[in-house]
Amino acid sequence: MSQQGYVAAPPYSQSQPGIGGFSAGFGPPNSSLHYGHYGDPSSSYSAPQPGVSKSTVPFGTAAPVGPPPPGTHQFSQTNFQNGPNIPGQQPHRFQGPPPPSNTGPSYPPYSHQSQPAYPNTASTSSTAQLANQLNSMQINSYGPGTTPSSRMSSGHPASFQGPQLPPPTQQQIALPPGSQVPPPASNVNGLCAQPSLPPMARPDGIPGPVPPNPNLQQLSGQPPGPGYHPQQANYGPQMAGSQLSYPGAFPGGPAQLPGPQQKQLDPDSIPSPIQVIEDDKASRGGQIYATNARGQVPPLVTTDCVIQDQGHASPRYIRCTTYCFPSSSDMAKQARIPLAAVIQPFAIVPPNETPLYVVNHGETGPIRCNRCKAYMCPFMQFIEGGRRYQCGFCNCINDVPPFFFQHLDHVGRRIDHYERPELSLGSYEYVATLDYCRNNKPPKPPAYIFMIDVSYRNVNSGLVKLICDELKTLLDKLPREEQEESSAIRVGFVTYNKVLHFFNVKSSLAQPQMMVVSDVGEVFVPLLDGFIVNFQESRSVVINLLDQIPEMFADTNESETIFAPVIQAGMEALKAAECAGKLFIFHSSLPTAEAPGKLRNRDDKKLLNTDKEKTLFQPQVNSYEALARDCVANGCCVNLFLFSNQYVDVASMGLVTMHTGGTLYKYNNFQLAADSPRFLSDLRKDIEKTTGFDAIMRVRTSTGFRATDFFGAIYMNNTTDVEMAAVDCDKAVTVEFKHDDKLNEDSGALIQCAVLYTSISGQRRLRIHNIGLNCSSQLADVYKTCETDALINFFAKSAFKAVLSQPLKTVREILVNQTAHMLACYKKNCASPSAVSQLILPDAMKVLPVYMNCLLKSCVLVGRPEIPTDERAYHRQLVMSMGVADTQLFFYPKLLPIHSLDLKNDAVPAAVRCSEERLSEGGAFLLANGLSMFLWLGVSAPPELIQGLFNVPSFAHISTEATSLPDLDNPFSKKLKSILEHIQSQKPYTMKLIIVKQREQPEMLFRQFLVEDKSIYGGASYVDFLCCVHKEICQLLS
């Protein structure tokens, strides 16, 4: 692939002088809403000076010389969003100029009846002339007189021939010339608008466009050579030079024509994520999925089913990018499918599934292989009558300890096989011995320290009082073991601004005592006894303290804060108490006070799309890295609640949270009335989460491959130990594997993940998850068992890690390149032979392009001045620790048509695709992505729906200020509320509800989540991206 992978010029839309050898930029300078780099031809073309002769265009078809039409949107949103054209009317190919306002190209009106954003009738005489001229030429024989028989042989000219599945596991999409990706060659500069990409040679014998007709040859300023072949010379490595005056978007050849206009590309004929999700629900939903076979592909994360552990870990704990590994590294390199597992070791198991069994071998501890140290599991093979066992990971033969001996049955299986979790289950826990504890001493129960920023803004906004009031009730809900009456977790309290205030809340005191530490350069803990206490014992003193804090600082005028010393103090307190724990820090501003970790505002929009952009994602001072390392070493996890109304440098402040397995919560422009329910819900959820403390994870594999890379909210001191000061039920670690030898198809690829941690009651335990995958020397087997959702989780994390060290443009190029490689390898090696113009997608990967496009459009990978740097750093940090279900919803939101709620049963309406054309003026839609929820209301939504939800008479009366729906006693309101609660219950973050009325300003924000459409911040529509990938595939295969 050439250097231009995904974007041809750094900013997605502003004009860039002199890029790629073109004199003019990629978009009209005023067009900040256009996206000219793999989308819209019109935005990426620069007008030539009249009279400049046009150099060769592939296929010899030439564009008429002279000023081009003002708005050549051949493949714009309008084409497939404003509904079918009126039959019988052959519209001109070039629609008029886009409206100048910002409701321009990215916002065509919703309804089919309403006035189209681009008038179909030519709006300037030059457009009309040009269209007529082109029509008369009958390029590719689809002028008005075309007969169907003279068109491409593969079905409808502009259809993506729907899901016809030749072999059962692939989706064929024919892209005939004149549809979207006509002959790949000429398309190079069309849809993808990447002028300097080398075009591909086109093999003969593929039904292609009709040979160029002679008048075109004459027109093109090229000697009228013998038919087709001279043009092949144009397919050499570099075409940019020969096309200087028109950067690839001027309709020079069939590539840019949208095909016969009466048959516009039907987005319904390209693979739909919703269809894939619904099909899986239909075939596997509600069933029991037993993990009794190696390498079986589990139901999708979006499918509800009951999982029965029968020897391999539940997919709730481990999902893989493919469940069949290629047997050799050469094969792996050929397919370029990442071999990875997404491990969520503490995932929540629903009540109808069995919780993990705890195995206790007393003082002898867990049984392990002498050589590789793998733990006893179903992959161990007992031999010699049960006296020895062969390790499934390294093949070493070990003696069975006498206490563990058991006879074998007639098939060589131990008689007690089903009585021992470690022999029959994929996941279980061991009670660890003192050898597994720090300093060989049993651990103490963990502690939670609450650290509240009491600077002027937090006190004034009412936030400090809100936190203190909530803690009074929350401390009764600290997590506890099921059999325990009360929680063993102890608590401590600190407040701070420029100095730190520690509180002694010892149960024997009548009043809490405050101790001030003003030397923030060398923080020390002023008291040991009475700082960390059992809440039940010290209840009255603690409640007293929480009542006093808001009053104590009511008159403060201190606006500066410290931050690093706060973490340091919490860590030192846990260290002194010899326990692991969590800090809950409630903070609101950039720490500018003189102290270690002091930060300045370094938010610089000039760095966007430069090689220095990566520095915005890196911490601005080194001290945070060192602090994170110390916290992990002492089992101190940092949870950070940020209430920012301006830049706070999330990349620096969030670093310790990220490396210690903590969670970052961010509330922009926090308003007490509107945002406190969301914050309190996040705080409650977080405090009650199942968590393992002071954890270390090791991933072992059978011979032939090993874990090489780890992504997540983790810290790595060496190449094998994944350290986490804490790991909760929502955190997932993505692990990449590489071959170091050939894999054996008979024994497969085995993975064991062991997490050593301290439980909430202070017991040291080992949690073991085992999974066996198949191996094959056939690429088709690898593709057949891929899981797209896990692949996207891997690609997102690896890309978001790469942004720290590589330019964003490079990261995006790598993603596009990798997508094309995986699909090209499939087409070449696994699919039945087909025309070059056919895009063939493996069944298990058919929605990979749409998800990959969503990832490419995420704000982390798109540097735009409108997107706050903090928001990008925040999203990057969240995604790094997400599991598969969370990344799935985050990149492809759920869009529900709630106007079609069936009130008679519990069913939730089926989701629709995330595209504007799925919305209807008369409807109401709910969109959720795990962080935000939008309730979108069409202008003609029925009054009874509006009355039922908002208790107001009409659309005009709805207030978009509300952040929650009123509690109304009617079936519609109750049903919607229960849907909101259900979606919310499955996600770690409380989603902010935003009410959006069609055609009002907040709709801009909502539209960014319609991920199948072109993005206002630059990002192709799904259709455009599919074409772009197809072009890359053709190039790789040529």
PDB file of N, CA and C in Angstrom, residues 939 941-943 946-947 950-959 997:
ATOM      1  N   VAL A 939     -40.012  16.214  13.986  1.00  0.00           N
ATOM      2  CA  VAL A 939     -40.893  17.395  14.071  1.00  0.00           C
ATOM      3  C   VAL A 939     -42.368  17.027  14.035  1.00  0.00           C
ATOM      4  N   ALA A 941     -43.652  14.172  15.292  1.00  0.00           N
ATOM      5  CA  ALA A 941     -43.930  13.049  16.204  1.00  0.00           C
ATOM      6  C   ALA A 941     -45.364  13.198  16.723  1.00  0.00           C
ATOM      7  N   PRO A 942     -46.103  12.082  16.839  1.00  0.00           N
ATOM      8  CA  PRO A 942     -47.506  12.178  17.231  1.00  0.00           C
ATOM      9  C   PRO A 942     -47.699  12.825  18.605  1.00  0.00           C
ATOM     10  N   PRO A 943     -48.682  13.708  18.730  1.00  0.00           N
ATOM     11  CA  PRO A 943     -48.911  14.416  20.000  1.00  0.00           C
ATOM     12  C   PRO A 943     -49.127  13.463  21.169  1.00  0.00           C
ATOM     13  N   ILE A 946     -45.826  12.477  22.539  1.00  0.00           N
ATOM     14  CA  ILE A 946     -45.216  13.592  23.270  1.00  0.00           C
ATOM     15  C   ILE A 946     -45.908  13.787  24.618  1.00  0.00           C
ATOM     16  N   GLN A 947     -47.204  13.698  24.602  1.00  0.00           N
ATOM     17  CA  GLN A 947     -47.971  13.834  25.851  1.00  0.00           C
ATOM     18  C   GLN A 947     -47.601  12.695  26.810  1.00  0.00           C
ATOM     19  N   PHE A 950     -43.696  13.365  27.918  1.00  0.00           N
ATOM     20  CA  PHE A 950     -43.262  14.629  28.523  1.00  0.00           C
ATOM     21  C   PHE A 950     -44.374  15.367  29.254  1.00  0.00           C
ATOM     22  N   ASN A 951     -45.602  14.875  29.072  1.00  0.00           N
ATOM     23  CA  ASN A 951     -46.743  15.544  29.691  1.00  0.00           C
ATOM     24  C   ASN A 951     -46.881  16.991  29.203  1.00  0.00           C
ATOM     25  N   VAL A 952     -46.572  17.226  27.927  1.00  0.00           N
ATOM     26  CA  VAL A 952     -46.807  18.544  27.311  1.00  0.00           C
ATOM     27  C   VAL A 952     -47.596  18.300  26.024  1.00  0.00           C
ATOM     28  N   PRO A 953     -48.355  19.308  25.552  1.00  0.00           N
ATOM     29  CA  PRO A 953     -49.268  19.059  24.435  1.00  0.00           C
ATOM     30  C   PRO A 953     -48.622  18.872  23.062  1.00  0.00           C
ATOM     31  N   SER A 954     -47.464  19.501  22.814  1.00  0.00           N
ATOM     32  CA  SER A 954     -46.953  19.406  21.435  1.00  0.00           C
ATOM     33  C   SER A 954     -45.428  19.485  21.407  1.00  0.00           C
ATOM     34  N   PHE A 955     -44.900  19.195  20.214  1.00  0.00           N
ATOM     35  CA  PHE A 955     -43.450  19.207  19.961  1.00  0.00           C
ATOM     36  C   PHE A 955     -42.826  20.518  20.440  1.00  0.00           C
ATOM     37  N   ALA A 956     -43.497  21.642  20.134  1.00  0.00           N
ATOM     38  CA  ALA A 956     -42.938  22.960  20.459  1.00  0.00           C
ATOM     39  C   ALA A 956     -42.765  23.144  21.971  1.00  0.00           C
ATOM     40  N   HIS A 957     -43.581  22.446  22.774  1.00  0.00           N
ATOM     41  CA  HIS A 957     -43.527  22.640  24.232  1.00  0.00           C
ATOM     42  C   HIS A 957     -42.422  21.833  24.917  1.00  0.00           C
ATOM     43  N   ILE A 958     -41.792  20.909  24.172  1.00  0.00           N
ATOM     44  CA  ILE A 958     -40.784  20.051  24.822  1.00  0.00           C
ATOM     45  C   ILE A 958     -39.550  20.881  25.160  1.00  0.00           C
ATOM     46  N   SER A 959     -39.075  20.739  26.388  1.00  0.00           N
ATOM     47  CA  SER A 959     -37.844  21.437  26.772  1.00  0.00           C
ATOM     48  C   SER A 959     -36.667  20.493  26.558  1.00  0.00           C
ATOM     49  N   LYS A 997     -34.376  17.744  19.573  1.00  0.00           N
ATOM     50  CA  LYS A 997     -35.505  17.960  18.677  1.00  0.00           C
ATOM     51  C   LYS A 997     -34.982  18.142  17.261  1.00  0.00           C
TER      52      LYS A 997
END
